[in-house]
Amino acid sequence: MRGMTIGEALVAGLHQRDVTCVFGIPGVHTVELYRGLAVSGIRHVTPRHEQGAGFMADGYARVSGKPGVAFVITGPGLTNTLTPMAQARADSVPMLVVSGVNKTASLGKGLGHLHELPDQLGLAKTVALASEQVSDTNALGPVLDRVFHSLTNGRPGPVHIEVPLDIAAAEYQETPAATRDPEPPVDPVLITQAAKQLTEAKNVVILAGGGAKRVEAGLQALAATLDAPVVQTVNARGLMHGHPLTVPASPSLNAVRALIEGADCILALGTELGPTDYDMYATGRIAEMSNMIRVDRCSDQLTRHKVAHTIQGDANVVVRALIEALPHEAKQSGGAKRASKTCAAVWEEIGPDYRHQVEILNAIRAAAPNALVVGDSTQPIYAGNLFYDHDRAGGWFNAATGYGALGYGIPAAIGASIADPTARVICITGDGGAQFSSPEIMAAVDEKLPITFVIWNNHGYREIATSMQDVGVAVIGCDPSPPDFAAMAKSFGIPFTTVPPEPQTIAQALRKTVARGGPAMIEVTAAPFEPQKD
């Protein structure tokens, strides 16, 4: 009786670790991975490019909370996936990329084999938290144990496994499962110290980042106890929707900086305090933060900024412990008034163009409540990242911060929809970004996914053109001709409509796509960039 191959055992090992979907394009170097896939019960989704596979895995992970998994071939398959891995690393998204690699005896010898790289494992290590090779028939179990430990302990990110061709087809030899220590418990002394500092402070402000995005109820309760406004970075939007203490605005804005600098104690939950959130205008500094208590799962992160106290641990665990340690009588420090005043100042600060686009986002939210809104780098997304209160925790995310990879929106929306098929997914991308990854829409068609692709068509890269003009550089290369999106939608076999950039008109078109179900496309015909005349 034939035993399992390493390829089959790897798929079985993923199934045992609660992997229910993989995104991949099969090739001659991953055939053995697919031998066991058909009988595994794991769903396979076929993107049109390996970059799409990685971004789909990213979107899936953000919505499901489980690692997104991509299968890619040796060489170009892996290099095409490095950009999504880098985006996942920047945003702490758990992702597993499994690739093939040439036969063990040929590695590093430059013999000219198909898809050969000088050092594929080393290349992956430049962006992965861990990159491991299944080097022999006894290595698979320990490798899976180690990479899943990396995915589920500490700060998450991308990991990589490569399987040589000769090993993938060899017979699997089972090894005992490794035992690993769980994450250490949160130190109760640190909780007591932090609670004392928070109790004594007069004006607390909470900064919530992506590490807090599954702590919605606890965060709201903690904020109410402290009467503290909650500033949410892009990846934390939706945690405080409609709450009187919410400040769903970029901490780069002057009004938000003033709120932060007016606090006598800052509680930073799961935020790396990175410049794409805290200094997007490149002023060279972030807001001054007095008596900061910083909470993060990553010990390295906790050493990167001057703080009063650090607490290493999961934000959900720490928030619950702080609530228990604080006095049960809520503070009265005018938190709601401070939050409201800040939001009003932000509304004025962002200016009329961005206000109009936020009004469009508000209309979209009303037309499709509790939707997942997945974005690319485009005008409405920039506006929303500055100031927008989404109505679903973890339901607003995009690649316009962090690593900033263009072409993210369409495939990430597909991964998000696979993770939650009950949700309407709205992908907002520009005509430029859409041209990076529009073939992936066919994967949404294949899978019959309820995604509305909103294409903001301003005939080019307006943000880049404006940046070039602002510093006196001739605007070149920012006006690539957009395709005929109506013809594109027809070729995909999906409904299409084109509308002007008006809130209620866009909302009406969106309601029709939601009612119809399945994938659809809405083109918003925005004004193109007009260079200033001397």
Short mmCIF file of C-alpha atoms in Angstrom, two decimals:
data_model
loop_
_atom_site.label_atom_id
_atom_site.label_comp_id
_atom_site.label_asym_id
_atom_site.label_seq_id
_atom_site.Cartn_x
_atom_site.Cartn_y
_atom_site.Cartn_z
CA MET A 1 0.00 0.00 0.00
CA ARG A 2 1.42 3.36 -1.05
CA GLY A 3 2.18 5.79 1.74
CA MET A 4 1.65 9.55 1.57
CA THR A 5 4.15 11.66 -0.28
CA ILE A 6 5.61 14.73 1.39
CA GLY A 7 3.37 16.85 -0.84
CA GLU A 8 0.26 14.99 0.30
CA ALA A 9 1.37 15.09 3.93
CA LEU A 10 1.92 18.85 3.74
CA VAL A 11 -1.65 19.38 2.56
CA ALA A 12 -2.92 17.05 5.30
CA GLY A 13 -0.86 19.00 7.84
CA LEU A 14 -2.46 22.26 6.70
CA HIS A 15 -5.92 20.72 7.06
CA GLN A 16 -5.07 19.58 10.60
CA ARG A 17 -4.10 23.18 11.38
CA ASP A 18 -7.52 24.50 10.31
CA VAL A 19 -6.54 25.70 6.84
CA THR A 20 -9.73 25.62 4.75
CA CYS A 21 -8.68 27.56 1.63
CA VAL A 22 -5.54 28.04 -0.44
CA PHE A 23 -4.92 30.50 -3.27
CA GLY A 24 -2.64 29.19 -5.97
CA ILE A 25 -1.64 28.64 -9.57
CA PRO A 26 -0.44 25.06 -10.15
CA GLY A 27 2.76 24.45 -12.08
CA VAL A 28 5.14 21.61 -12.82
CA HIS A 29 7.06 22.38 -9.63
CA THR A 30 4.00 22.15 -7.35
CA VAL A 31 2.22 19.15 -8.86
CA GLU A 32 2.94 17.04 -5.78
CA LEU A 33 1.22 19.61 -3.54
CA TYR A 34 -1.91 19.23 -5.63
CA ARG A 35 -1.91 15.41 -5.44
CA GLY A 36 -3.48 15.56 -1.99
CA LEU A 37 -5.51 18.73 -2.42
CA ALA A 38 -8.52 17.25 -4.20
CA VAL A 39 -9.34 14.85 -1.33
CA SER A 40 -8.32 17.19 1.49
CA GLY A 41 -11.52 19.24 1.79
CA ILE A 42 -9.45 22.41 1.38
CA ARG A 43 -10.92 24.89 -1.10
CA HIS A 44 -8.66 26.00 -3.93
CA VAL A 45 -9.07 29.41 -5.56
CA THR A 46 -7.14 30.15 -8.76
CA PRO A 47 -5.89 33.72 -9.21
CA ARG A 48 -4.50 34.98 -12.52
CA HIS A 49 -1.07 35.95 -11.18
CA GLU A 50 0.94 34.90 -8.14
CA GLN A 51 0.85 38.47 -6.84
CA GLY A 52 -2.92 38.08 -6.83
CA ALA A 53 -2.56 34.85 -4.84
CA GLY A 54 -0.59 36.68 -2.16
CA PHE A 55 -2.97 39.62 -1.94
CA MET A 56 -5.95 37.23 -1.80
CA ALA A 57 -4.29 35.43 1.09
CA ASP A 58 -3.78 38.82 2.78
CA GLY A 59 -7.44 39.85 2.42
CA TYR A 60 -8.57 36.42 3.60
CA ALA A 61 -6.39 36.62 6.72
CA ARG A 62 -7.55 40.12 7.68
CA VAL A 63 -11.20 39.08 7.63
CA SER A 64 -10.98 35.50 8.94
CA GLY A 65 -8.29 36.04 11.55
CA LYS A 66 -6.60 32.85 10.29
CA PRO A 67 -3.44 32.65 8.16
CA GLY A 68 -4.00 33.12 4.45
CA VAL A 69 -2.22 30.44 2.41
CA ALA A 70 -0.76 30.69 -1.10
CA PHE A 71 0.73 27.91 -3.25
CA VAL A 72 3.23 29.19 -5.83
CA ILE A 73 5.83 27.72 -8.14
CA THR A 74 9.59 27.93 -7.88
CA GLY A 75 11.39 31.09 -9.00
CA PRO A 76 8.96 33.53 -10.68
CA GLY A 77 6.06 32.22 -8.61
CA LEU A 78 7.84 33.16 -5.41
CA THR A 79 9.28 36.43 -6.68
CA ASN A 80 5.82 37.49 -7.86
CA THR A 81 4.59 36.85 -4.31
CA LEU A 82 7.28 38.86 -2.53
CA THR A 83 5.32 42.12 -2.88
CA PRO A 84 2.24 40.73 -1.08
CA MET A 85 4.53 39.21 1.55
CA ALA A 86 6.12 42.62 2.13
CA GLN A 87 2.66 44.22 2.46
CA ALA A 88 1.68 41.53 4.96
CA ARG A 89 4.90 42.09 6.91
CA ALA A 90 4.23 45.83 7.12
CA ASP A 91 0.64 45.32 8.32
CA SER A 92 1.25 42.28 10.58
CA VAL A 93 -0.96 39.97 8.50
CA PRO A 94 -0.49 36.19 8.99
CA MET A 95 0.34 34.60 5.62
CA LEU A 96 1.88 31.27 4.64
CA VAL A 97 3.49 30.98 1.20
CA VAL A 98 4.35 27.44 0.10
CA SER A 99 6.60 27.18 -2.94
CA GLY A 100 8.42 24.50 -4.83
CA VAL A 101 12.17 24.64 -5.46
CA ASN A 102 14.47 22.66 -7.73
CA LYS A 103 15.98 19.32 -6.73
CA THR A 104 18.17 19.43 -3.65
CA ALA A 105 21.40 18.47 -5.41
CA SER A 106 21.09 21.35 -7.88
CA LEU A 107 20.47 24.20 -5.43
CA GLY A 108 22.95 27.08 -5.51
CA LYS A 109 25.01 25.63 -8.37
CA GLY A 110 23.81 27.83 -11.23
CA LEU A 111 23.18 24.94 -13.60
CA GLY A 112 20.44 26.72 -15.54
CA HIS A 113 17.46 24.72 -14.35
CA LEU A 114 13.92 25.96 -15.01
CA HIS A 115 12.87 28.73 -12.57
CA GLU A 116 16.29 28.65 -10.87
CA LEU A 117 17.28 31.36 -8.39
CA PRO A 118 20.72 31.73 -6.80
CA ASP A 119 19.24 31.48 -3.29
CA GLN A 120 15.46 31.26 -3.19
CA LEU A 121 15.33 30.59 0.55
CA GLY A 122 17.55 33.56 1.31
CA LEU A 123 15.48 35.80 -0.96
CA ALA A 124 12.28 34.89 0.91
CA LYS A 125 14.01 35.58 4.24
CA THR A 126 14.35 39.25 3.31
CA VAL A 127 10.59 39.74 3.87
CA ALA A 128 9.38 36.64 5.75
CA LEU A 129 9.36 36.20 9.51
CA ALA A 130 10.65 32.70 8.80
CA SER A 131 11.64 30.91 5.60
CA GLU A 132 12.25 27.17 5.85
CA GLN A 133 13.06 24.30 3.53
CA VAL A 134 11.69 20.78 3.92
CA SER A 135 15.18 19.37 3.50
CA ASP A 136 14.44 15.66 3.95
CA THR A 137 11.56 13.25 4.52
CA ASN A 138 11.73 13.72 8.31
CA ALA A 139 11.65 17.52 8.23
CA LEU A 140 8.03 18.30 7.29
CA GLY A 141 6.44 18.02 10.73
CA PRO A 142 9.02 20.18 12.53
CA VAL A 143 8.93 22.78 9.73
CA LEU A 144 5.13 23.06 9.93
CA ASP A 145 5.31 23.30 13.72
CA ARG A 146 7.84 26.12 13.58
CA VAL A 147 6.16 28.24 10.93
CA PHE A 148 2.73 27.94 12.53
CA HIS A 149 4.28 28.89 15.85
CA SER A 150 5.55 32.05 14.14
CA LEU A 151 2.08 32.67 12.67
CA THR A 152 0.22 32.32 15.95
CA ASN A 153 2.67 33.66 18.57
CA GLY A 154 3.99 37.18 18.80
CA ARG A 155 3.41 39.70 16.08
CA PRO A 156 2.10 37.95 12.95
CA GLY A 157 3.37 38.31 9.40
CA PRO A 158 4.34 36.22 6.37
CA VAL A 159 6.20 32.90 6.56
CA HIS A 160 7.52 30.71 3.74
CA ILE A 161 8.08 27.00 3.19
CA GLU A 162 9.87 25.61 0.14
CA VAL A 163 9.77 21.95 -0.88
CA PRO A 164 12.43 20.60 -3.29
CA LEU A 165 11.09 18.59 -6.22
CA ASP A 166 12.77 15.38 -5.11
CA ILE A 167 11.52 15.73 -1.54
CA ALA A 168 7.94 16.58 -2.53
CA ALA A 169 7.52 13.24 -4.32
CA ALA A 170 9.29 11.17 -1.64
CA GLU A 171 7.43 9.08 0.91
CA TYR A 172 6.54 10.92 4.08
CA GLN A 173 8.03 9.72 7.36
CA GLU A 174 6.08 10.88 10.36
CA THR A 175 7.90 12.61 13.21
CA PRO A 176 6.60 13.42 16.70
CA ALA A 177 4.93 16.79 17.04
CA ALA A 178 7.08 19.41 18.68
CA THR A 179 5.99 20.94 21.96
CA ARG A 180 6.30 24.70 22.15
CA ASP A 181 5.78 27.05 25.01
CA PRO A 182 2.72 29.28 24.68
CA GLU A 183 3.04 33.03 24.78
CA PRO A 184 3.97 34.15 28.30
CA PRO A 185 1.11 35.53 30.38
CA VAL A 186 0.84 39.25 30.91
CA ASP A 187 2.74 40.37 34.00
CA PRO A 188 0.13 41.43 36.62
CA VAL A 189 2.62 43.89 38.15
CA LEU A 190 2.74 45.78 34.85
CA ILE A 191 -1.05 45.83 34.70
CA THR A 192 -1.21 47.27 38.22
CA GLN A 193 1.35 49.96 37.38
CA ALA A 194 -0.44 50.91 34.17
CA ALA A 195 -3.83 51.03 35.89
CA LYS A 196 -2.42 53.34 38.56
CA GLN A 197 -1.01 55.69 35.94
CA LEU A 198 -4.28 55.72 33.98
CA THR A 199 -6.29 56.36 37.14
CA GLU A 200 -4.15 59.32 38.18
CA ALA A 201 -4.15 60.94 34.73
CA LYS A 202 -6.59 63.77 34.02
CA ASN A 203 -6.81 63.54 30.21
CA VAL A 204 -6.15 60.09 28.75
CA VAL A 205 -6.09 59.47 25.00
CA ILE A 206 -6.10 55.94 23.55
CA LEU A 207 -4.33 55.16 20.26
CA ALA A 208 -5.73 52.01 18.66
CA GLY A 209 -3.88 50.28 15.82
CA GLY A 210 -4.35 47.12 13.81
CA GLY A 211 -3.33 45.00 16.78
CA ALA A 212 -6.54 46.08 18.53
CA LYS A 213 -8.95 45.36 15.69
CA ARG A 214 -10.51 42.28 17.31
CA VAL A 215 -10.92 43.99 20.68
CA GLU A 216 -14.02 46.02 19.84
CA ALA A 217 -16.16 45.44 22.95
CA GLY A 218 -13.26 45.60 25.39
CA LEU A 219 -11.89 48.79 23.82
CA GLN A 220 -15.25 50.52 24.06
CA ALA A 221 -15.61 49.48 27.71
CA LEU A 222 -12.08 50.63 28.56
CA ALA A 223 -12.58 53.96 26.79
CA ALA A 224 -15.82 54.54 28.70
CA THR A 225 -14.14 53.74 32.03
CA LEU A 226 -11.31 56.18 31.30
CA ASP A 227 -13.54 58.71 29.51
CA ALA A 228 -10.79 58.70 26.89
CA PRO A 229 -11.08 59.63 23.20
CA VAL A 230 -9.93 56.78 20.94
CA VAL A 231 -7.86 57.69 17.87
CA GLN A 232 -7.98 54.86 15.35
CA THR A 233 -5.34 54.28 12.70
CA VAL A 234 -6.42 52.97 9.29
CA ASN A 235 -6.32 49.32 10.34
CA ALA A 236 -8.40 49.96 13.47
CA ARG A 237 -11.33 51.76 11.82
CA GLY A 238 -14.76 50.49 12.78
CA LEU A 239 -13.83 49.60 16.35
CA MET A 240 -15.69 52.60 17.77
CA HIS A 241 -18.33 53.31 15.12
CA GLY A 242 -20.78 56.00 16.23
CA HIS A 243 -19.36 56.04 19.77
CA PRO A 244 -19.15 59.47 21.46
CA LEU A 245 -15.47 58.83 22.21
CA THR A 246 -14.48 57.92 18.66
CA VAL A 247 -11.87 59.85 16.69
CA PRO A 248 -11.74 57.92 13.38
CA ALA A 249 -9.07 60.17 11.93
CA SER A 250 -5.41 60.09 10.96
CA PRO A 251 -3.03 61.00 13.79
CA SER A 252 -1.06 62.92 11.15
CA LEU A 253 -3.73 65.65 11.07
CA ASN A 254 -3.05 68.80 13.08
CA ALA A 255 -6.31 68.56 15.01
CA VAL A 256 -5.55 64.99 16.08
CA ARG A 257 -1.98 65.88 16.95
CA ALA A 258 -3.34 68.64 19.20
CA LEU A 259 -5.61 66.14 20.95
CA ILE A 260 -2.69 63.75 21.50
CA GLU A 261 -0.33 66.46 22.72
CA GLY A 262 -3.01 67.75 25.12
CA ALA A 263 -3.16 64.38 26.89
CA ASP A 264 -1.27 63.73 30.11
CA CYS A 265 -1.26 59.97 29.47
CA ILE A 266 -1.32 57.98 26.21
CA LEU A 267 -2.39 54.33 26.01
CA ALA A 268 -1.13 52.89 22.70
CA LEU A 269 -2.72 49.54 21.81
CA GLY A 270 -1.28 47.46 18.98
CA THR A 271 0.09 50.33 16.90
CA GLU A 272 3.64 50.56 15.59
CA LEU A 273 3.48 54.39 15.55
CA GLY A 274 4.71 54.33 11.96
CA PRO A 275 5.01 57.44 9.81
CA THR A 276 2.42 56.38 7.20
CA ASP A 277 -0.14 56.74 9.98
CA TYR A 278 1.48 59.29 12.31
CA ASP A 279 3.53 61.47 9.94
CA MET A 280 2.06 61.02 6.47
CA TYR A 281 2.93 64.63 5.57
CA ALA A 282 6.62 63.92 6.26
CA THR A 283 7.13 66.67 8.82
CA GLY A 284 9.90 64.68 10.45
CA ARG A 285 8.15 64.09 13.74
CA ILE A 286 5.07 62.52 15.23
CA ALA A 287 2.97 64.17 17.94
CA GLU A 288 4.57 64.48 21.36
CA MET A 289 3.15 61.79 23.64
CA SER A 290 3.32 62.21 27.40
CA ASN A 291 3.57 59.23 29.76
CA MET A 292 2.89 56.63 27.09
CA ILE A 293 1.82 53.12 28.08
CA ARG A 294 2.54 50.91 25.09
CA VAL A 295 0.95 47.50 24.51
CA ASP A 296 2.19 45.19 21.75
CA ARG A 297 2.76 41.49 21.15
CA CYS A 298 6.22 42.19 19.72
CA SER A 299 9.07 42.81 22.16
CA ASP A 300 11.12 44.54 19.46
CA GLN A 301 8.33 47.06 18.85
CA LEU A 302 8.24 47.97 22.52
CA THR A 303 11.85 49.23 22.40
CA ARG A 304 11.43 51.57 19.43
CA HIS A 305 9.85 54.60 21.14
CA LYS A 306 10.33 56.37 24.43
CA VAL A 307 7.58 55.24 26.82
CA ALA A 308 6.70 55.27 30.49
CA HIS A 309 5.55 51.64 30.60
CA THR A 310 5.51 48.72 28.18
CA ILE A 311 3.28 45.66 28.35
CA GLN A 312 4.03 42.77 26.04
CA GLY A 313 0.92 40.77 25.20
CA ASP A 314 -2.18 40.43 23.12
CA ALA A 315 -4.27 43.61 23.19
CA ASN A 316 -7.46 41.70 24.01
CA VAL A 317 -5.89 40.09 27.09
CA VAL A 318 -4.32 43.36 28.27
CA VAL A 319 -7.50 45.38 27.79
CA ARG A 320 -9.54 42.89 29.84
CA ALA A 321 -6.91 42.94 32.59
CA LEU A 322 -6.84 46.74 32.68
CA ILE A 323 -10.63 46.92 32.97
CA GLU A 324 -10.47 44.59 35.98
CA ALA A 325 -7.68 46.60 37.59
CA LEU A 326 -9.26 50.05 37.13
CA PRO A 327 -11.84 51.59 39.48
CA HIS A 328 -15.32 50.62 38.34
CA GLU A 329 -16.56 54.18 38.59
CA ALA A 330 -16.00 55.87 35.23
CA LYS A 331 -13.85 58.98 34.99
CA GLN A 332 -15.42 62.34 34.16
CA SER A 333 -12.82 64.17 32.10
CA GLY A 334 -14.81 65.60 29.20
CA GLY A 335 -13.66 62.85 26.85
CA ALA A 336 -16.69 62.99 24.57
CA LYS A 337 -16.36 66.77 24.27
CA ARG A 338 -12.66 66.46 23.38
CA ALA A 339 -13.46 63.79 20.78
CA SER A 340 -16.29 65.81 19.24
CA LYS A 341 -14.21 68.99 19.12
CA THR A 342 -11.36 67.11 17.41
CA CYS A 343 -13.66 65.55 14.80
CA ALA A 344 -15.18 68.94 13.99
CA ALA A 345 -11.71 70.44 13.55
CA VAL A 346 -10.64 67.50 11.36
CA TRP A 347 -13.67 68.04 9.10
CA GLU A 348 -12.57 71.60 8.47
CA GLU A 349 -8.90 70.67 8.11
CA ILE A 350 -9.25 68.08 5.36
CA GLY A 351 -10.73 70.64 2.94
CA PRO A 352 -13.65 70.58 0.47
CA ASP A 353 -12.32 67.96 -1.97
CA TYR A 354 -11.72 65.35 0.70
CA ARG A 355 -14.94 66.28 2.52
CA HIS A 356 -16.84 65.52 -0.69
CA GLN A 357 -15.17 62.12 -0.93
CA VAL A 358 -15.90 61.32 2.70
CA GLU A 359 -19.55 62.15 1.96
CA ILE A 360 -19.36 59.56 -0.84
CA LEU A 361 -17.99 56.99 1.62
CA ASN A 362 -20.77 57.81 4.08
CA ALA A 363 -23.34 57.27 1.32
CA ILE A 364 -21.71 53.94 0.42
CA ARG A 365 -21.87 52.89 4.07
CA ALA A 366 -25.57 53.75 4.22
CA ALA A 367 -26.27 51.85 0.99
CA ALA A 368 -24.38 48.72 2.08
CA PRO A 369 -24.33 48.51 5.89
CA ASN A 370 -21.74 46.27 7.54
CA ALA A 371 -19.87 45.79 4.27
CA LEU A 372 -16.19 44.98 3.91
CA VAL A 373 -14.54 47.93 2.15
CA VAL A 374 -11.19 46.97 0.64
CA GLY A 375 -9.16 49.68 -1.05
CA ASP A 376 -6.24 50.53 -3.23
CA SER A 377 -4.28 53.78 -3.35
CA THR A 378 -6.88 56.14 -4.82
CA GLN A 379 -8.60 59.41 -3.93
CA PRO A 380 -11.61 58.13 -1.90
CA ILE A 381 -9.33 55.79 0.04
CA TYR A 382 -6.90 58.61 0.86
CA ALA A 383 -9.87 60.65 2.07
CA GLY A 384 -11.22 57.83 4.20
CA ASN A 385 -7.84 57.13 5.71
CA LEU A 386 -7.80 60.75 6.82
CA PHE A 387 -11.29 60.75 8.30
CA TYR A 388 -13.98 58.09 8.03
CA ASP A 389 -16.00 56.12 10.60
CA HIS A 390 -16.73 52.66 9.21
CA ASP A 391 -19.55 50.58 10.68
CA ARG A 392 -17.77 47.22 10.91
CA ALA A 393 -14.71 46.42 13.02
CA GLY A 394 -11.90 45.33 10.72
CA GLY A 395 -14.11 46.11 7.74
CA TRP A 396 -12.02 48.98 6.32
CA PHE A 397 -8.53 48.14 5.08
CA ASN A 398 -6.29 49.03 2.17
CA ALA A 399 -2.69 49.22 1.00
CA ALA A 400 -2.35 53.01 1.00
CA THR A 401 -0.42 52.89 4.29
CA GLY A 402 2.45 50.69 5.42
CA TYR A 403 4.20 49.11 2.45
CA GLY A 404 1.83 50.83 0.02
CA ALA A 405 1.59 48.26 -2.79
CA LEU A 406 -0.56 49.38 -5.74
CA GLY A 407 -2.83 46.73 -7.26
CA TYR A 408 -3.77 45.36 -3.83
CA GLY A 409 -7.49 46.15 -3.78
CA ILE A 410 -9.02 43.76 -6.33
CA PRO A 411 -7.33 40.51 -5.21
CA ALA A 412 -7.52 41.41 -1.50
CA ALA A 413 -11.28 41.98 -1.89
CA ILE A 414 -11.57 38.48 -3.36
CA GLY A 415 -9.76 36.98 -0.39
CA ALA A 416 -11.97 38.94 1.98
CA SER A 417 -15.11 37.65 0.28
CA ILE A 418 -13.90 34.04 0.47
CA ALA A 419 -13.34 34.57 4.22
CA ASP A 420 -16.87 35.93 4.78
CA PRO A 421 -19.24 34.94 1.97
CA THR A 422 -22.19 36.51 3.82
CA ALA A 423 -20.75 40.02 3.56
CA ARG A 424 -21.04 42.43 0.67
CA VAL A 425 -17.53 43.41 -0.30
CA ILE A 426 -16.85 46.79 -1.89
CA CYS A 427 -13.50 47.19 -3.61
CA ILE A 428 -12.52 50.82 -4.24
CA THR A 429 -9.64 51.19 -6.68
CA GLY A 430 -8.42 53.80 -9.13
CA ASP A 431 -8.14 53.34 -12.86
CA GLY A 432 -4.36 53.15 -12.45
CA GLY A 433 -4.40 50.58 -9.65
CA ALA A 434 -7.09 48.54 -11.38
CA GLN A 435 -4.78 48.05 -14.35
CA PHE A 436 -2.28 46.31 -12.05
CA SER A 437 -4.66 43.48 -11.18
CA SER A 438 -7.95 43.67 -13.14
CA PRO A 439 -7.61 40.10 -14.53
CA GLU A 440 -8.20 38.85 -10.97
CA ILE A 441 -11.86 39.88 -11.34
CA MET A 442 -12.32 36.64 -13.27
CA ALA A 443 -11.56 34.76 -10.06
CA ALA A 444 -14.51 36.58 -8.47
CA VAL A 445 -16.60 35.48 -11.45
CA ASP A 446 -15.43 31.87 -11.12
CA GLU A 447 -16.27 31.86 -7.41
CA LYS A 448 -19.55 33.85 -7.83
CA LEU A 449 -18.50 36.31 -5.12
CA PRO A 450 -20.67 39.26 -3.98
CA ILE A 451 -18.12 41.98 -4.72
CA THR A 452 -18.77 45.41 -6.20
CA PHE A 453 -15.66 46.76 -7.90
CA VAL A 454 -15.85 50.57 -7.75
CA ILE A 455 -13.37 52.05 -10.23
CA TRP A 456 -12.52 55.69 -9.47
CA ASN A 457 -11.51 56.78 -12.98
CA ASN A 458 -9.64 60.09 -13.02
CA HIS A 459 -7.52 59.08 -16.01
CA GLY A 460 -4.18 58.63 -14.30
CA TYR A 461 -2.15 58.85 -11.14
CA ARG A 462 -3.55 62.09 -9.75
CA GLU A 463 -1.88 61.89 -6.34
CA ILE A 464 1.56 61.44 -7.91
CA ALA A 465 0.94 64.18 -10.47
CA THR A 466 -0.03 66.59 -7.70
CA SER A 467 3.08 65.63 -5.68
CA MET A 468 5.33 66.26 -8.68
CA GLN A 469 3.72 69.61 -9.39
CA ASP A 470 3.94 70.69 -5.74
CA VAL A 471 7.73 70.38 -5.76
CA GLY A 472 8.24 71.90 -9.19
CA VAL A 473 8.88 68.70 -11.13
CA ALA A 474 7.45 68.36 -14.63
CA VAL A 475 4.49 65.97 -14.53
CA ILE A 476 5.54 62.98 -16.64
CA GLY A 477 4.22 59.42 -16.72
CA CYS A 478 1.09 60.08 -14.67
CA ASP A 479 -1.53 59.83 -17.41
CA PRO A 480 -1.70 56.20 -18.60
CA SER A 481 -4.81 55.77 -20.73
CA PRO A 482 -7.51 53.81 -18.90
CA PRO A 483 -9.17 50.91 -20.68
CA ASP A 484 -12.82 50.86 -21.69
CA PHE A 485 -14.17 49.62 -18.37
CA ALA A 486 -17.62 48.94 -19.84
CA ALA A 487 -16.06 46.62 -22.43
CA MET A 488 -13.90 45.06 -19.72
CA ALA A 489 -16.93 44.31 -17.54
CA LYS A 490 -18.73 42.86 -20.57
CA SER A 491 -15.77 40.56 -21.24
CA PHE A 492 -15.96 39.41 -17.61
CA GLY A 493 -19.70 38.86 -17.95
CA ILE A 494 -20.59 41.09 -15.00
CA PRO A 495 -23.08 43.98 -14.67
CA PHE A 496 -21.65 47.45 -15.27
CA THR A 497 -22.78 51.00 -14.72
CA THR A 498 -21.04 54.36 -14.94
CA VAL A 499 -21.93 57.27 -12.67
CA PRO A 500 -20.66 60.76 -11.80
CA PRO A 501 -18.83 61.27 -8.48
CA GLU A 502 -21.94 62.23 -6.50
CA PRO A 503 -22.76 60.51 -3.19
CA GLN A 504 -26.39 59.57 -3.76
CA THR A 505 -25.87 58.55 -7.39
CA ILE A 506 -23.08 56.17 -6.38
CA ALA A 507 -25.15 54.86 -3.48
CA GLN A 508 -28.13 54.18 -5.75
CA ALA A 509 -25.96 52.22 -8.20
CA LEU A 510 -24.43 50.28 -5.30
CA ARG A 511 -27.85 49.32 -3.91
CA LYS A 512 -28.71 47.76 -7.27
CA THR A 513 -25.55 45.65 -7.29
CA VAL A 514 -26.15 44.53 -3.71
CA ALA A 515 -29.72 43.50 -4.54
CA ARG A 516 -28.57 41.63 -7.64
CA GLY A 517 -25.80 39.65 -5.89
CA GLY A 518 -22.63 38.37 -7.50
CA PRO A 519 -19.76 40.49 -8.83
CA ALA A 520 -20.44 43.83 -10.52
CA MET A 521 -18.53 46.93 -11.59
CA ILE A 522 -19.30 50.62 -11.09
CA GLU A 523 -17.15 53.19 -12.87
CA VAL A 524 -17.06 56.63 -11.24
CA THR A 525 -16.05 59.21 -13.83
CA ALA A 526 -13.95 61.66 -11.80
CA ALA A 527 -12.21 64.78 -13.11
CA PRO A 528 -8.71 64.16 -14.47
CA PHE A 529 -5.67 66.01 -13.18
CA GLU A 530 -5.28 69.50 -14.61
CA PRO A 531 -1.76 70.96 -14.31
CA GLN A 532 -1.47 74.47 -12.99
CA LYS A 533 -0.58 77.09 -15.56
CA ASP A 534 2.25 79.54 -14.98
#
